[in-house]
Tab-separated table of C-alpha atoms and ligand atoms in Angstrom:
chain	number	residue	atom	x	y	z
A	1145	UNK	CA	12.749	29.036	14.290
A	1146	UNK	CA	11.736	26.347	11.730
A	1147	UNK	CA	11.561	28.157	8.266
A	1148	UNK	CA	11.091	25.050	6.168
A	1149	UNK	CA	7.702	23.828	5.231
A	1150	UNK	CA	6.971	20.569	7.072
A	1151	UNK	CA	7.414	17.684	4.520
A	1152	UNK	CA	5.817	14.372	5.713
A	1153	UNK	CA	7.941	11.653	3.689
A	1154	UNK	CA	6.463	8.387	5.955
A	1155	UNK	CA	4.850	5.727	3.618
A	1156	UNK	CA	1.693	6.417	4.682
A	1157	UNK	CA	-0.199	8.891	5.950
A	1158	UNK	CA	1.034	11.058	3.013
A	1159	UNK	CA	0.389	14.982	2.421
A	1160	UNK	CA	-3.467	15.099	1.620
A	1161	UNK	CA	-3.611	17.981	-1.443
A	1162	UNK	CA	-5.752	21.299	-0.758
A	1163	UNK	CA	-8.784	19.876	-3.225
A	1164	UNK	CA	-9.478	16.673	-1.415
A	1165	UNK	CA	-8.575	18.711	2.479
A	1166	UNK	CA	-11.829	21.164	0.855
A	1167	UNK	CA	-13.879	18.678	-0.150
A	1168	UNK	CA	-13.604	16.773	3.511
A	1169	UNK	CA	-14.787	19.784	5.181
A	1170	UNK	CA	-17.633	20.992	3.254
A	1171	UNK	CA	-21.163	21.053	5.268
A	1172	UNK	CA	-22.244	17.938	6.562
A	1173	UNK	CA	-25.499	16.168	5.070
A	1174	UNK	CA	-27.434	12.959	6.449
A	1175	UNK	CA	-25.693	9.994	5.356
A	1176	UNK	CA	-29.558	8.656	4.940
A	1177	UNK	CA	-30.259	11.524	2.214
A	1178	UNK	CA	-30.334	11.704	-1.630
A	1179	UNK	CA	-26.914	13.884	-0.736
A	1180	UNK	CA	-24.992	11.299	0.020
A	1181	UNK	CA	-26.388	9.030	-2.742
A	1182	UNK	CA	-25.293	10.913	-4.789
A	1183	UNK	CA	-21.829	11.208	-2.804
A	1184	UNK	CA	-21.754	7.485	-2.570
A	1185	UNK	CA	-22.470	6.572	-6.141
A	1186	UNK	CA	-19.725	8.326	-7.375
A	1187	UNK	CA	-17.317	7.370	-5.284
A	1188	UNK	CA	-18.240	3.497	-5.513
A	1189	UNK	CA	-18.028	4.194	-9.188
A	1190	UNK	CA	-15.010	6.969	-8.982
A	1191	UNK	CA	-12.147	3.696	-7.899
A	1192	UNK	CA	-12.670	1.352	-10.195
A	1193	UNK	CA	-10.126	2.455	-12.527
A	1194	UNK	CA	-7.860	2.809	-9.538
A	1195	UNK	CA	-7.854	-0.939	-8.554
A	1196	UNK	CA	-8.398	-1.994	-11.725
A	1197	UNK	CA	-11.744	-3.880	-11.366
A	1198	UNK	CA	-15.093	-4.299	-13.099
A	1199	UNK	CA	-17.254	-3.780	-10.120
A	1200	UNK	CA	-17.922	-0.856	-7.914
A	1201	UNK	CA	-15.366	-0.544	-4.987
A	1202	UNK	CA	-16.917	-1.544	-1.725
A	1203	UNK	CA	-15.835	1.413	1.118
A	1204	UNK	CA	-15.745	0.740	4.708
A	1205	UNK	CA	-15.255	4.036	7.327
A	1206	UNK	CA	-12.212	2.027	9.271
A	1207	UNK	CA	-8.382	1.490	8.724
A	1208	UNK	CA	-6.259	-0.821	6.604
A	1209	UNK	CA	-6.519	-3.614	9.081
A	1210	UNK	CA	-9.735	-4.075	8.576
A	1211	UNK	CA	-10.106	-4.604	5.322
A	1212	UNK	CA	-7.338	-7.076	5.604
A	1213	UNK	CA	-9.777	-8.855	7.961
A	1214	UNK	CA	-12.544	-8.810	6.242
A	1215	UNK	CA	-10.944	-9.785	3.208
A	1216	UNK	CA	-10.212	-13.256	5.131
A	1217	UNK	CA	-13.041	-13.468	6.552
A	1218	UNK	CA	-15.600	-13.344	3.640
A	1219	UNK	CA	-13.494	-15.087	1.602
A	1220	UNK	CA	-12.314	-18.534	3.966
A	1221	UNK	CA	-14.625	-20.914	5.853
A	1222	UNK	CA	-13.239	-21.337	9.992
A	1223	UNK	CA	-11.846	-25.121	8.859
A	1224	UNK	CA	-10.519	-24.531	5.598
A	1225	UNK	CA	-6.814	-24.412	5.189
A	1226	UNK	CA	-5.381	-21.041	3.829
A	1227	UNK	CA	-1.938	-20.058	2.921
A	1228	UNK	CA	-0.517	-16.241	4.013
A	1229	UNK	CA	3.008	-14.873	2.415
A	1230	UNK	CA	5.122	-13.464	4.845
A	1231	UNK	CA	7.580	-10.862	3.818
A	1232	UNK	CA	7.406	-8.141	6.579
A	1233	UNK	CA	5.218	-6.706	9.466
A	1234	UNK	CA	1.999	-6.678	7.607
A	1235	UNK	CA	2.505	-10.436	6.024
A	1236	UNK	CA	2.729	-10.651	10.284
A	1237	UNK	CA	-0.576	-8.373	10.112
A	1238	UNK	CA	-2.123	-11.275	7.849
A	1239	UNK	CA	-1.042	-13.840	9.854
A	1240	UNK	CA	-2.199	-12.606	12.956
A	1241	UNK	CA	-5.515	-11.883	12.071
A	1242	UNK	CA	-5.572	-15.506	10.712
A	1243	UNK	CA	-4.594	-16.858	14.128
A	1244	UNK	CA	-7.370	-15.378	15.705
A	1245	UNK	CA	-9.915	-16.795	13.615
A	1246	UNK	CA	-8.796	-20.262	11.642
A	1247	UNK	CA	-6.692	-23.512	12.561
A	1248	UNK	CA	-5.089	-24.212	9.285
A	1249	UNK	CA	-2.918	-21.534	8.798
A	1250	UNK	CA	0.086	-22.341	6.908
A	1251	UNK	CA	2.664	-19.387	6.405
A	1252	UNK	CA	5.386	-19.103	3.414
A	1253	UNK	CA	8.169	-17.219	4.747
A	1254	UNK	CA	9.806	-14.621	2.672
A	1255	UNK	CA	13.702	-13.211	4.135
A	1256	UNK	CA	12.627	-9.302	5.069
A	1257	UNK	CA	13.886	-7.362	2.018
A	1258	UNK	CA	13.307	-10.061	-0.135
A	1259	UNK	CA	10.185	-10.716	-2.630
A	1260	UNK	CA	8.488	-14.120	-3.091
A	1261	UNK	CA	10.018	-16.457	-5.411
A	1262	UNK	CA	7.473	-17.987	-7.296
A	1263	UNK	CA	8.585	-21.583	-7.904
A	1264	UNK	CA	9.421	-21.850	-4.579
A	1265	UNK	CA	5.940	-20.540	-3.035
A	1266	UNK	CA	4.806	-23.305	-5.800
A	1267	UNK	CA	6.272	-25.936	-3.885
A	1268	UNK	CA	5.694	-25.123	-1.095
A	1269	UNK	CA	1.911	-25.157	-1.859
A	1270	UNK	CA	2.792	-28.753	-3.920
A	1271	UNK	CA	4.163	-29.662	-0.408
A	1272	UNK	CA	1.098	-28.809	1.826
A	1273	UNK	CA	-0.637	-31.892	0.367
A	1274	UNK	CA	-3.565	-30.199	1.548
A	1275	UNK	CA	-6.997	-28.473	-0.298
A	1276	UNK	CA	-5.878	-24.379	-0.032
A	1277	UNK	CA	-8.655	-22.369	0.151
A	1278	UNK	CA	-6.948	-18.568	0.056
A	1279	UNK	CA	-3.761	-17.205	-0.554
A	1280	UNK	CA	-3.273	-13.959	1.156
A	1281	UNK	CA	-0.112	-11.734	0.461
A	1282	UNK	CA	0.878	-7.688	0.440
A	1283	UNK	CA	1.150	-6.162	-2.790
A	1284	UNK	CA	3.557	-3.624	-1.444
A	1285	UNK	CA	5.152	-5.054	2.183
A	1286	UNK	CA	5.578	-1.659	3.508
A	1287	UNK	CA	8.028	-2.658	5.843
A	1288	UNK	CA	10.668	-3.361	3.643
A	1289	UNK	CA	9.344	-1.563	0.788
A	1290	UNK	CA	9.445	-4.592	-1.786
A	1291	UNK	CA	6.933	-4.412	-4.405
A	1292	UNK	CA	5.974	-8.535	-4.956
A	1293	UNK	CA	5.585	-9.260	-8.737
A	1294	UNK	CA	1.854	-9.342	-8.171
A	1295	UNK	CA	0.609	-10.039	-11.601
A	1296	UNK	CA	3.284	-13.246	-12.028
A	1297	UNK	CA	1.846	-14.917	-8.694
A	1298	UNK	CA	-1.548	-14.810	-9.469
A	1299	UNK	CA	-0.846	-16.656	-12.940
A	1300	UNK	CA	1.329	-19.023	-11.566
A	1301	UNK	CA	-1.569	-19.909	-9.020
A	1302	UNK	CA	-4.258	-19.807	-11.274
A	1303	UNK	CA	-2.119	-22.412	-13.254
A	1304	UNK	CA	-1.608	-24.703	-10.042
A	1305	UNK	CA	-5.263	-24.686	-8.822
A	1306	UNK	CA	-7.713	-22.094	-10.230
A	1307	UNK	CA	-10.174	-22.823	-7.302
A	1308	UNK	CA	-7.938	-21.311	-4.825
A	1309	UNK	CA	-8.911	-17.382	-4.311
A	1310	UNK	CA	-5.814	-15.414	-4.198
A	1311	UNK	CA	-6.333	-12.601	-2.056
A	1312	UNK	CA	-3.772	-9.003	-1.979
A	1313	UNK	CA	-3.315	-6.323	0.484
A	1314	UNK	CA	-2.365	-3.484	-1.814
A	1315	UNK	CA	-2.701	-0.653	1.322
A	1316	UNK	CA	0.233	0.662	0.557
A	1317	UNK	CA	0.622	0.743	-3.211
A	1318	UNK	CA	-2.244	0.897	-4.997
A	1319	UNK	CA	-2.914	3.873	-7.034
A	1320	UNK	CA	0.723	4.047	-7.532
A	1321	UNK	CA	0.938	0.857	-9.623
A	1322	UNK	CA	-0.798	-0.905	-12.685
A	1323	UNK	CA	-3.499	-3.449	-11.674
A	1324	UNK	CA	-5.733	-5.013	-13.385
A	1325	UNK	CA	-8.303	-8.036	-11.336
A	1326	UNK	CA	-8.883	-10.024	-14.195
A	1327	UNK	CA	-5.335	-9.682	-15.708
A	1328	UNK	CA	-3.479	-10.409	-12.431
A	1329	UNK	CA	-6.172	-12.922	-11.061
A	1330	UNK	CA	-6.642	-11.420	-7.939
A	1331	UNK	CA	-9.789	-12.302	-6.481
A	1332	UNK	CA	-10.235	-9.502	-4.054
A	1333	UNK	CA	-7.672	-6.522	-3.690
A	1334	UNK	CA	-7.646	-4.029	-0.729
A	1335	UNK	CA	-6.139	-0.546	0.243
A	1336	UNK	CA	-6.571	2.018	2.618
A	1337	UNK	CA	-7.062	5.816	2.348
A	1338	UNK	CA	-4.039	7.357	3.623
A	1339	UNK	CA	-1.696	6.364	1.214
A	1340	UNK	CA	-0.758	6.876	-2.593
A	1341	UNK	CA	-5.238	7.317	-2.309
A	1342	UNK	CA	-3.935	10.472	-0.812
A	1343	UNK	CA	-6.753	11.040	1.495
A	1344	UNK	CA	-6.852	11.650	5.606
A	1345	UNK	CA	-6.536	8.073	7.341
A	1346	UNK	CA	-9.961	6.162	8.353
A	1347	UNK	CA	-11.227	4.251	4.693
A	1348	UNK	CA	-11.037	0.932	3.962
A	1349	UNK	CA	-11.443	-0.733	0.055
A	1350	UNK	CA	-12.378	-3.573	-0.905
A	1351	UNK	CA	-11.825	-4.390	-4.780
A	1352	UNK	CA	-13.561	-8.012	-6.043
A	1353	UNK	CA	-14.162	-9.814	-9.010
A	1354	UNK	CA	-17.514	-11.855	-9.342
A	1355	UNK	CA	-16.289	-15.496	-8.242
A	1356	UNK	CA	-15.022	-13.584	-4.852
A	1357	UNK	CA	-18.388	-11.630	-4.866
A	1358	UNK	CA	-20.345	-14.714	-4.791
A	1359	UNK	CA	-18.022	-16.163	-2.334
A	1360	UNK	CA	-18.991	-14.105	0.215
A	1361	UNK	CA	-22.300	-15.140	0.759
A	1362	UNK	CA	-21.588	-18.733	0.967
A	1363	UNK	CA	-18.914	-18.474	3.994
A	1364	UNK	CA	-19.890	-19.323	7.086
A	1365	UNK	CA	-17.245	-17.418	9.615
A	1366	UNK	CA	-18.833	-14.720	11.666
A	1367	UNK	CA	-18.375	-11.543	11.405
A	1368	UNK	CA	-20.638	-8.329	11.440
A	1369	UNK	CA	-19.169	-5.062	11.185
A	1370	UNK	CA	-17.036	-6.726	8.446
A	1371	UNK	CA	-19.911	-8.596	6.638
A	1372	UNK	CA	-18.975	-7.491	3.118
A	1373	UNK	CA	-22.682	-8.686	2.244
A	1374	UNK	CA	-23.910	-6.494	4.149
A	1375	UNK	CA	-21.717	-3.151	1.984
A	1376	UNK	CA	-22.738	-4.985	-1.092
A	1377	UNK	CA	-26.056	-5.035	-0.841
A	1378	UNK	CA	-25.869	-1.233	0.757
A	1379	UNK	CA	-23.720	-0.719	-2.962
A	1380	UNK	CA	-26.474	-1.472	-4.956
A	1381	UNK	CA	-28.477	1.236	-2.968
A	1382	UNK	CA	-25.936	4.259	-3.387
A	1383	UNK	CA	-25.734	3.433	0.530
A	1384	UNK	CA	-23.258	2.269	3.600
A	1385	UNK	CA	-24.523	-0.525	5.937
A	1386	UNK	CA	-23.362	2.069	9.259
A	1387	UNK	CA	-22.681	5.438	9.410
A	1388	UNK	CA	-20.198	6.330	7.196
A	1389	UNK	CA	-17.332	8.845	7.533
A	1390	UNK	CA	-19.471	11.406	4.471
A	1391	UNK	CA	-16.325	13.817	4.897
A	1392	UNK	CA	-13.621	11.236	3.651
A	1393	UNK	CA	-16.483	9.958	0.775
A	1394	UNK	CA	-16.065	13.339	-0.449
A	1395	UNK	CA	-12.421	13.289	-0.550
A	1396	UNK	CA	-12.705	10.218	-2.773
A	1397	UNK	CA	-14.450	12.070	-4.913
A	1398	UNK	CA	-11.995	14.839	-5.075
A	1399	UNK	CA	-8.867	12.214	-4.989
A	1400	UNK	CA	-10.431	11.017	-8.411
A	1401	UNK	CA	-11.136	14.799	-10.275
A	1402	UNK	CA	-7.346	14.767	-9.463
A	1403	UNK	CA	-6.129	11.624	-10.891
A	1404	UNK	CA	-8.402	12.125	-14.284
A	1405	UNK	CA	-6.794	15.516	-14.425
A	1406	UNK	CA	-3.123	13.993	-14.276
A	1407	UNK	CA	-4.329	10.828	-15.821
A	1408	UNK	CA	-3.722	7.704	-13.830
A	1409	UNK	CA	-1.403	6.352	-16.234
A	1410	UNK	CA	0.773	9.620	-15.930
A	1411	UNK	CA	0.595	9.139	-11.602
A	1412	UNK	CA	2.211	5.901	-12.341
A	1413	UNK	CA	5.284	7.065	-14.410
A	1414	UNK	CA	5.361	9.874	-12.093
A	1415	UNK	CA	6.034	7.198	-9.152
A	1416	UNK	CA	8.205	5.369	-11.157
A	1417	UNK	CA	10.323	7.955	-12.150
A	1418	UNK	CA	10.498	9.551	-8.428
A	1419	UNK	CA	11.619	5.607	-7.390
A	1420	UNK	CA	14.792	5.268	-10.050
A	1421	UNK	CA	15.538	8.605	-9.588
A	1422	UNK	CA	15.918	8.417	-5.549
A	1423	UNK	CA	17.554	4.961	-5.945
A	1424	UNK	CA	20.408	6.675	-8.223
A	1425	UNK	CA	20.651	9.853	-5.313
A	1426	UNK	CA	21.033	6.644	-2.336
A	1427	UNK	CA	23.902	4.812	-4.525
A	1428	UNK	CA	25.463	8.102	-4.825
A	1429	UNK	CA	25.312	9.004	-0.970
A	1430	UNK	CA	26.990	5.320	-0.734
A	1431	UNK	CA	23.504	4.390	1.084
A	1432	UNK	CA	22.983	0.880	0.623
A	1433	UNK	CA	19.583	0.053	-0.850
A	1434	UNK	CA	17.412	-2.791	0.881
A	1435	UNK	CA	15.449	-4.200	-2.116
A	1436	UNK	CA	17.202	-5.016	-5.606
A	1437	UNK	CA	15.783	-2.612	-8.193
A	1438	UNK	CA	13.602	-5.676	-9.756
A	1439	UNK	CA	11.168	-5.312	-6.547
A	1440	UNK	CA	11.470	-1.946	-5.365
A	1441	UNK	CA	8.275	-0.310	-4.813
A	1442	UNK	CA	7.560	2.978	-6.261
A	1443	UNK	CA	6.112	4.115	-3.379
A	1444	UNK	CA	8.321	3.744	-0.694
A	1445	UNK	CA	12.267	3.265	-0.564
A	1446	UNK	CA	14.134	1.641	2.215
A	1447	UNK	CA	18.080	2.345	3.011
A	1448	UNK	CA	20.826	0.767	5.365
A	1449	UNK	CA	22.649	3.319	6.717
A	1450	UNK	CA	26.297	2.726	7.694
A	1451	UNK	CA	25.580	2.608	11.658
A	1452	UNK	CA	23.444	2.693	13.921
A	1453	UNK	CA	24.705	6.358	15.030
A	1454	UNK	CA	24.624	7.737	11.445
A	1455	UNK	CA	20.613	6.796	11.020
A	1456	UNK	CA	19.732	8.258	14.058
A	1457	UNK	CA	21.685	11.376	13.012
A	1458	UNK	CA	19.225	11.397	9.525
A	1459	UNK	CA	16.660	10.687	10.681
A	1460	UNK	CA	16.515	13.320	14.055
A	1461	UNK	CA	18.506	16.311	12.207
A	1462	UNK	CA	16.002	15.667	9.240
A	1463	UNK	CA	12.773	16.598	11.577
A	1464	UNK	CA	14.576	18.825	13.291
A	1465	UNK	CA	16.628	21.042	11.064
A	1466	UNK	CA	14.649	20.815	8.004
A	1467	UNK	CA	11.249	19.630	9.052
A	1468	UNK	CA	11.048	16.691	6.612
A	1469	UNK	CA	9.654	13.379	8.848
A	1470	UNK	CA	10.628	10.247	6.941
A	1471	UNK	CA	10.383	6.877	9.016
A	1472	UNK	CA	12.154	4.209	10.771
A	1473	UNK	CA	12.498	0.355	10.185
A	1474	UNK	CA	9.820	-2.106	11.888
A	1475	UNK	CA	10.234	-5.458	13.795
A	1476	UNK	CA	13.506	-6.952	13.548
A	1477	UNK	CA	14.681	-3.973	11.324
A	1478	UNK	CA	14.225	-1.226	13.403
A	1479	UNK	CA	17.137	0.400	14.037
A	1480	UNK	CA	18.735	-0.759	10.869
A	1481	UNK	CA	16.553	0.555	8.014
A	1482	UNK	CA	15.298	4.447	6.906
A	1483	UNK	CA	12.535	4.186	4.864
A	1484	UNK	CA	11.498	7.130	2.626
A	1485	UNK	CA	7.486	7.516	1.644
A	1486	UNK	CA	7.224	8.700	-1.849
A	1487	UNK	CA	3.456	8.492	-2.509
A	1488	UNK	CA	0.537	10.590	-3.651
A	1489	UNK	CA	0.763	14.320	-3.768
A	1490	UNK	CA	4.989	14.122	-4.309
A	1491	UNK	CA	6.236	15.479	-6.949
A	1492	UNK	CA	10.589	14.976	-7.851
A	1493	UNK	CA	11.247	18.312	-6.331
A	1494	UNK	CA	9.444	17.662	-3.160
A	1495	UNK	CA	11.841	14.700	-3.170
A	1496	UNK	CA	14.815	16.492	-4.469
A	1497	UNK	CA	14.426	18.224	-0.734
A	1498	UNK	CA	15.302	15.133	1.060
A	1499	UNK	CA	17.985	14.366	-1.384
A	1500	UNK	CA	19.398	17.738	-0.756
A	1501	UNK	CA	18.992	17.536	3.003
A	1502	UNK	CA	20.870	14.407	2.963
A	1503	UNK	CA	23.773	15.532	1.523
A	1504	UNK	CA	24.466	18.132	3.677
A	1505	UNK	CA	23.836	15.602	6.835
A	1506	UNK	CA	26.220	12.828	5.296
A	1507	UNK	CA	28.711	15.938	4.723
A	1508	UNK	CA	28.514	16.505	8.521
A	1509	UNK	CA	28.692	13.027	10.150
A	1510	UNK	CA	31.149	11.506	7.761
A	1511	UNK	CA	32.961	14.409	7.515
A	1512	UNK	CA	33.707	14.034	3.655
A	1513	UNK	CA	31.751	15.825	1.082
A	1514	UNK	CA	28.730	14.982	-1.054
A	1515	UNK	CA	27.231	17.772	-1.565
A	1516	UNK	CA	25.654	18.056	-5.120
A	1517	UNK	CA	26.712	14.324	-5.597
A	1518	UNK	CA	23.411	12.560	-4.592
A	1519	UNK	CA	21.228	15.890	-6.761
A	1520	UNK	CA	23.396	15.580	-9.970
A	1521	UNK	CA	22.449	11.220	-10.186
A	1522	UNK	CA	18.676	12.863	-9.515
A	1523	UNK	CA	18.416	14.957	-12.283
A	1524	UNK	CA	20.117	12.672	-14.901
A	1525	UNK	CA	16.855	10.226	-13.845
A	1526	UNK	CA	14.036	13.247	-13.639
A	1527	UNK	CA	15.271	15.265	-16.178
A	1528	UNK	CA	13.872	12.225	-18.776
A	1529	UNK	CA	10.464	12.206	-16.979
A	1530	UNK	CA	10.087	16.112	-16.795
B	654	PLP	C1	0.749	-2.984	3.459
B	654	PLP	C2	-0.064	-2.537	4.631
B	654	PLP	N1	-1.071	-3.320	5.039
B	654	PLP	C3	-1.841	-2.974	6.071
B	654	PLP	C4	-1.636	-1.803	6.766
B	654	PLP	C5	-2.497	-1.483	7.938
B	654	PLP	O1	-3.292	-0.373	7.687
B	654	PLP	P1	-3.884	0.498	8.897
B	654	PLP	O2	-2.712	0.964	9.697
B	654	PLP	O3	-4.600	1.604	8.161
B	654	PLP	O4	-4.790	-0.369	9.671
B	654	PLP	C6	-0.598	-0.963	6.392
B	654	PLP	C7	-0.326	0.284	7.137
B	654	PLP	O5	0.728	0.877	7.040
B	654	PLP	C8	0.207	-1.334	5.293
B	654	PLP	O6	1.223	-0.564	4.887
């Protein structure tokens, strides 16, 4: 028998907290009533501070993915030339979405593990010769678990060519992270629900500032279910263009009673601190650390074990002995890479679990002992944020 309680550690979905799991299953009402106006208006309202924008958030009832492709597709013309940053499988995402739609695709590749170096993208883009319409990139490549320096790239492109509309995938980051549209120049920033947003996958969001807004109407490539006109002008009505998932509305709702109660500026340093303090526990389990502290994401922390042998023997022996699911490497990576979620409802003991569990496994297969070496580094680090 399995005494622990299960502890779901991927980057994404992440535990979903008893208030928002109540909210999603209250009684259903029509999603064409005052109810749900009244749902919707909040909840349009309820992210702003979240993604750090002026306007109302737009909220589609599908996954990550499509917001990604509706983010390109409202925002780029079929001819027009536009530039995707790829640093992992979801720059890949970007980039294969662009493929199916546009000619002029030109990608900037980032080494996995690695975040964008800014001059360089520069000239690169200097290079093209050509008249960019877009830059797309992650905010958080969830792959590798690099955090890009977000608010540095959208300064340093608004200083080459302030026409071009610089686009970010923050699925996996944001409401774990300070962003601000206007500060950062982003144009249009979007995220997904199952993530640091803590809810139950199957929400899209779609942050924009007004240039982007107007944007929208003027492009030309088709599209329907992702015609962000279309949620705009529902917006203005409290409303949703289709039917929309009324459960997981709710849930937004709930998600933000429980960041106003922590106070988003408190989930942040609570991230932070759960990052540096798991970083100091890996070093101190001699686990080598993908991502130089300067872009690690606070969300999500990926590790090299020494062999292949000794990260299947984590990763298996950590579902099946203590019930704590963390999750593999993808493309090239897999195989080589444990990656540890660390987002929404976590708090450092949840982590301090893991930290635990691995000391006792690393005991066992290297047959040398760490036990309370990995938990003392820990504390030093939480013991400054508790
Ligand atoms: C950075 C990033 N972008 C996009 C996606 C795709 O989201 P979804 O799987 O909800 O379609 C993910 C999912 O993990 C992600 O981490």
């Amino acid at each position: 028998m399995n005494y622990y309680n299960p502890l779901l550690l991927t980057p994404g979905p992440t535990p979903v907290p008893d208030q928002i799991l109540y909210a999603t299953q209250l009684p259903m009402v029509g999603h064409r009533s005052s109810d749900f106006e009244a749902i919707a208006e909040q909840a349009f309202k309820a992210l702003k501070p979240v993604f750090g924008s002026e306007n109302e958030v737009m909220i589609l009832t599908s996954s990550g993915t499509s917001v990604l492709e509706a983010s390109m597709l409202n925002i780029a013309n079929p001819e027009e030339d536009i530039v995707i940053i790829v640093s992992g499988a979801f720059g890949n995402r970007f980039k294969q979405i662009a493929e199916a739609y546009y000619d002029n695709v030109h990608i900037f590749e980032v080494e996995w593990g690695q975040a964008v170096n800014i001059p360089d993208f520069i000239d690169f883009l200097k290079s093209l010769k050509r008249d960019i319409t877009a830059v797309f990139s992650q905010y958080c490549e969830t792959s590798t678990a690099v955090l890009h320096p977000v608010q540095e790239l959208g300064t340093a492109l608004r200083n080459f060519d302030q026409d071009i509309y610089f686009v970010v995938d923050g699925v996996s980051c944001i409401g774990a992270v300070d962003v601000d549209l206007n500060r950062d120049n982003i144009d249009v920033l979007v995220s997904g629900s199952q993530k640091a947003i803590m809810l139950p996958p199957g929400l899209g969001f779609v942050a924009y500032n007004d240039r982007a807004k107007a944007r929208f109407s003027q492009v030309t490539t088709p599209r329907f279910y992702l015609d962000l006109n279309k949620y705009l002008k529902s917006l203005t009505e409290n409303s949703t263009p289709f039917t929309p998932n009324v459960s997981l509305f709710r849930g937004v709702n709930a998600y933000a009673n429980l960041i106003n109660e922590e106070g988003l500026d408190q989930v942040i340093a609570r991230h932070y601190a759960i990052r540096d303090a798991l970083r100091q526990a890996l070093n101190a389990l001699d686990l080598e650390l993908l991502v130089q502290d300067a872009y690690a994401s606070p969300t999500v922390t990926a590790f090299v074990p020494k062999s292949k042998d000794e990260l299947d023997y984590i990763k298996n022996e950590l579902k099946k002995r203590f019930a704590i699911t963390i999750a593999g490497g993808q493309g090239h990576l897999k195989g080589q890479i444990l990656r540890i979620g660390h987002m929404g409802q976590i708090s450092p003991f949840d982590i301090l679990q893991v930290v635990s569990a691995l000391e006792i496994l690393l005991t066992e297969f290297r047959n040398e002992s760490y036990v309370g070496k990995a938990i003392t580094q820990y504390m030093e680090v939480v013991k400054a944020y508790v």
